[in-house]
Amino acid sequence: MKNLFLTIVSFVFCSLIFVSCASSEEITREECKALGLEFKKEKVLNYRTGKYEIRSFCKEN
């Protein structure tokens, strides 16, 4: 019973972490507009994987 409880708690905890880390580009775009900043996308190299990824950020005009 204790093992099942620990498994369920671990699963819920991991699920919350992954849900909170999921980012929405629309939210970022809206936040940039609200702050009066420009939304930019940039292709950057991920050194761990060796692949290029798209990074989005707010930039001053």
JSON list of C-alpha atoms in Angstrom, two decimals:
[
{"chain": "A", "resi": 1, "resn": "MET", "atom": "CA", "xyz": [0.00, 0.00, 0.00]},
{"chain": "A", "resi": 2, "resn": "LYS", "atom": "CA", "xyz": [2.82, 2.37, 0.90]},
{"chain": "A", "resi": 3, "resn": "ASN", "atom": "CA", "xyz": [4.56, 1.57, -2.39]},
{"chain": "A", "resi": 4, "resn": "LEU", "atom": "CA", "xyz": [1.44, 2.40, -4.39]},
{"chain": "A", "resi": 5, "resn": "PHE", "atom": "CA", "xyz": [0.99, 5.68, -2.54]},
{"chain": "A", "resi": 6, "resn": "LEU", "atom": "CA", "xyz": [4.61, 6.71, -3.21]},
{"chain": "A", "resi": 7, "resn": "THR", "atom": "CA", "xyz": [4.23, 5.84, -6.89]},
{"chain": "A", "resi": 8, "resn": "ILE", "atom": "CA", "xyz": [1.08, 7.93, -7.22]},
{"chain": "A", "resi": 9, "resn": "VAL", "atom": "CA", "xyz": [2.61, 10.90, -5.38]},
{"chain": "A", "resi": 10, "resn": "SER", "atom": "CA", "xyz": [5.75, 10.71, -7.54]},
{"chain": "A", "resi": 11, "resn": "PHE", "atom": "CA", "xyz": [3.68, 10.60, -10.72]},
{"chain": "A", "resi": 12, "resn": "VAL", "atom": "CA", "xyz": [1.59, 13.62, -9.69]},
{"chain": "A", "resi": 13, "resn": "PHE", "atom": "CA", "xyz": [4.69, 15.58, -8.69]},
{"chain": "A", "resi": 14, "resn": "CYS", "atom": "CA", "xyz": [6.44, 14.86, -12.01]},
{"chain": "A", "resi": 15, "resn": "SER", "atom": "CA", "xyz": [3.28, 15.74, -13.94]},
{"chain": "A", "resi": 16, "resn": "LEU", "atom": "CA", "xyz": [3.05, 19.11, -12.21]},
{"chain": "A", "resi": 17, "resn": "ILE", "atom": "CA", "xyz": [6.67, 19.90, -13.01]},
{"chain": "A", "resi": 18, "resn": "PHE", "atom": "CA", "xyz": [6.26, 19.09, -16.70]},
{"chain": "A", "resi": 19, "resn": "VAL", "atom": "CA", "xyz": [3.01, 21.03, -16.98]},
{"chain": "A", "resi": 20, "resn": "SER", "atom": "CA", "xyz": [4.52, 24.09, -15.35]},
{"chain": "A", "resi": 21, "resn": "CYS", "atom": "CA", "xyz": [7.58, 23.96, -17.61]},
{"chain": "A", "resi": 22, "resn": "ALA", "atom": "CA", "xyz": [5.54, 23.78, -20.80]},
{"chain": "A", "resi": 23, "resn": "SER", "atom": "CA", "xyz": [5.66, 27.21, -22.39]},
{"chain": "A", "resi": 24, "resn": "SER", "atom": "CA", "xyz": [3.19, 28.75, -24.74]},
{"chain": "A", "resi": 25, "resn": "GLU", "atom": "CA", "xyz": [4.55, 31.06, -27.42]},
{"chain": "A", "resi": 26, "resn": "GLU", "atom": "CA", "xyz": [1.33, 33.07, -27.43]},
{"chain": "A", "resi": 27, "resn": "ILE", "atom": "CA", "xyz": [1.71, 33.90, -23.75]},
{"chain": "A", "resi": 28, "resn": "THR", "atom": "CA", "xyz": [5.27, 35.08, -24.39]},
{"chain": "A", "resi": 29, "resn": "ARG", "atom": "CA", "xyz": [4.14, 37.19, -27.35]},
{"chain": "A", "resi": 30, "resn": "GLU", "atom": "CA", "xyz": [1.36, 38.77, -25.25]},
{"chain": "A", "resi": 31, "resn": "GLU", "atom": "CA", "xyz": [3.72, 39.46, -22.36]},
{"chain": "A", "resi": 32, "resn": "CYS", "atom": "CA", "xyz": [6.16, 41.23, -24.70]},
{"chain": "A", "resi": 33, "resn": "LYS", "atom": "CA", "xyz": [3.38, 43.42, -26.08]},
{"chain": "A", "resi": 34, "resn": "ALA", "atom": "CA", "xyz": [2.18, 44.29, -22.58]},
{"chain": "A", "resi": 35, "resn": "LEU", "atom": "CA", "xyz": [5.70, 45.38, -21.60]},
{"chain": "A", "resi": 36, "resn": "GLY", "atom": "CA", "xyz": [6.14, 47.38, -24.82]},
{"chain": "A", "resi": 37, "resn": "LEU", "atom": "CA", "xyz": [8.90, 45.09, -26.07]},
{"chain": "A", "resi": 38, "resn": "GLU", "atom": "CA", "xyz": [9.45, 43.37, -29.40]},
{"chain": "A", "resi": 39, "resn": "PHE", "atom": "CA", "xyz": [8.99, 39.59, -29.69]},
{"chain": "A", "resi": 40, "resn": "LYS", "atom": "CA", "xyz": [11.93, 37.88, -31.42]},
{"chain": "A", "resi": 41, "resn": "LYS", "atom": "CA", "xyz": [12.77, 34.32, -32.47]},
{"chain": "A", "resi": 42, "resn": "GLU", "atom": "CA", "xyz": [16.32, 33.14, -32.88]},
{"chain": "A", "resi": 43, "resn": "LYS", "atom": "CA", "xyz": [17.85, 29.89, -34.09]},
{"chain": "A", "resi": 44, "resn": "VAL", "atom": "CA", "xyz": [20.43, 28.76, -31.52]},
{"chain": "A", "resi": 45, "resn": "LEU", "atom": "CA", "xyz": [22.64, 25.71, -31.17]},
{"chain": "A", "resi": 46, "resn": "ASN", "atom": "CA", "xyz": [21.92, 23.41, -28.24]},
{"chain": "A", "resi": 47, "resn": "TYR", "atom": "CA", "xyz": [25.39, 22.28, -27.18]},
{"chain": "A", "resi": 48, "resn": "ARG", "atom": "CA", "xyz": [24.14, 19.20, -25.35]},
{"chain": "A", "resi": 49, "resn": "THR", "atom": "CA", "xyz": [22.27, 17.73, -28.34]},
{"chain": "A", "resi": 50, "resn": "GLY", "atom": "CA", "xyz": [24.20, 19.36, -31.19]},
{"chain": "A", "resi": 51, "resn": "LYS", "atom": "CA", "xyz": [20.94, 20.43, -32.84]},
{"chain": "A", "resi": 52, "resn": "TYR", "atom": "CA", "xyz": [19.54, 23.86, -33.58]},
{"chain": "A", "resi": 53, "resn": "GLU", "atom": "CA", "xyz": [16.44, 25.02, -31.68]},
{"chain": "A", "resi": 54, "resn": "ILE", "atom": "CA", "xyz": [14.19, 28.06, -31.95]},
{"chain": "A", "resi": 55, "resn": "ARG", "atom": "CA", "xyz": [14.47, 30.36, -28.92]},
{"chain": "A", "resi": 56, "resn": "SER", "atom": "CA", "xyz": [11.93, 33.14, -28.37]},
{"chain": "A", "resi": 57, "resn": "PHE", "atom": "CA", "xyz": [12.53, 36.21, -26.23]},
{"chain": "A", "resi": 58, "resn": "CYS", "atom": "CA", "xyz": [11.54, 39.84, -25.69]},
{"chain": "A", "resi": 59, "resn": "LYS", "atom": "CA", "xyz": [13.86, 42.52, -27.03]},
{"chain": "A", "resi": 60, "resn": "GLU", "atom": "CA", "xyz": [13.88, 46.27, -26.45]},
{"chain": "A", "resi": 61, "resn": "ASN", "atom": "CA", "xyz": [12.96, 48.31, -29.53]}
]
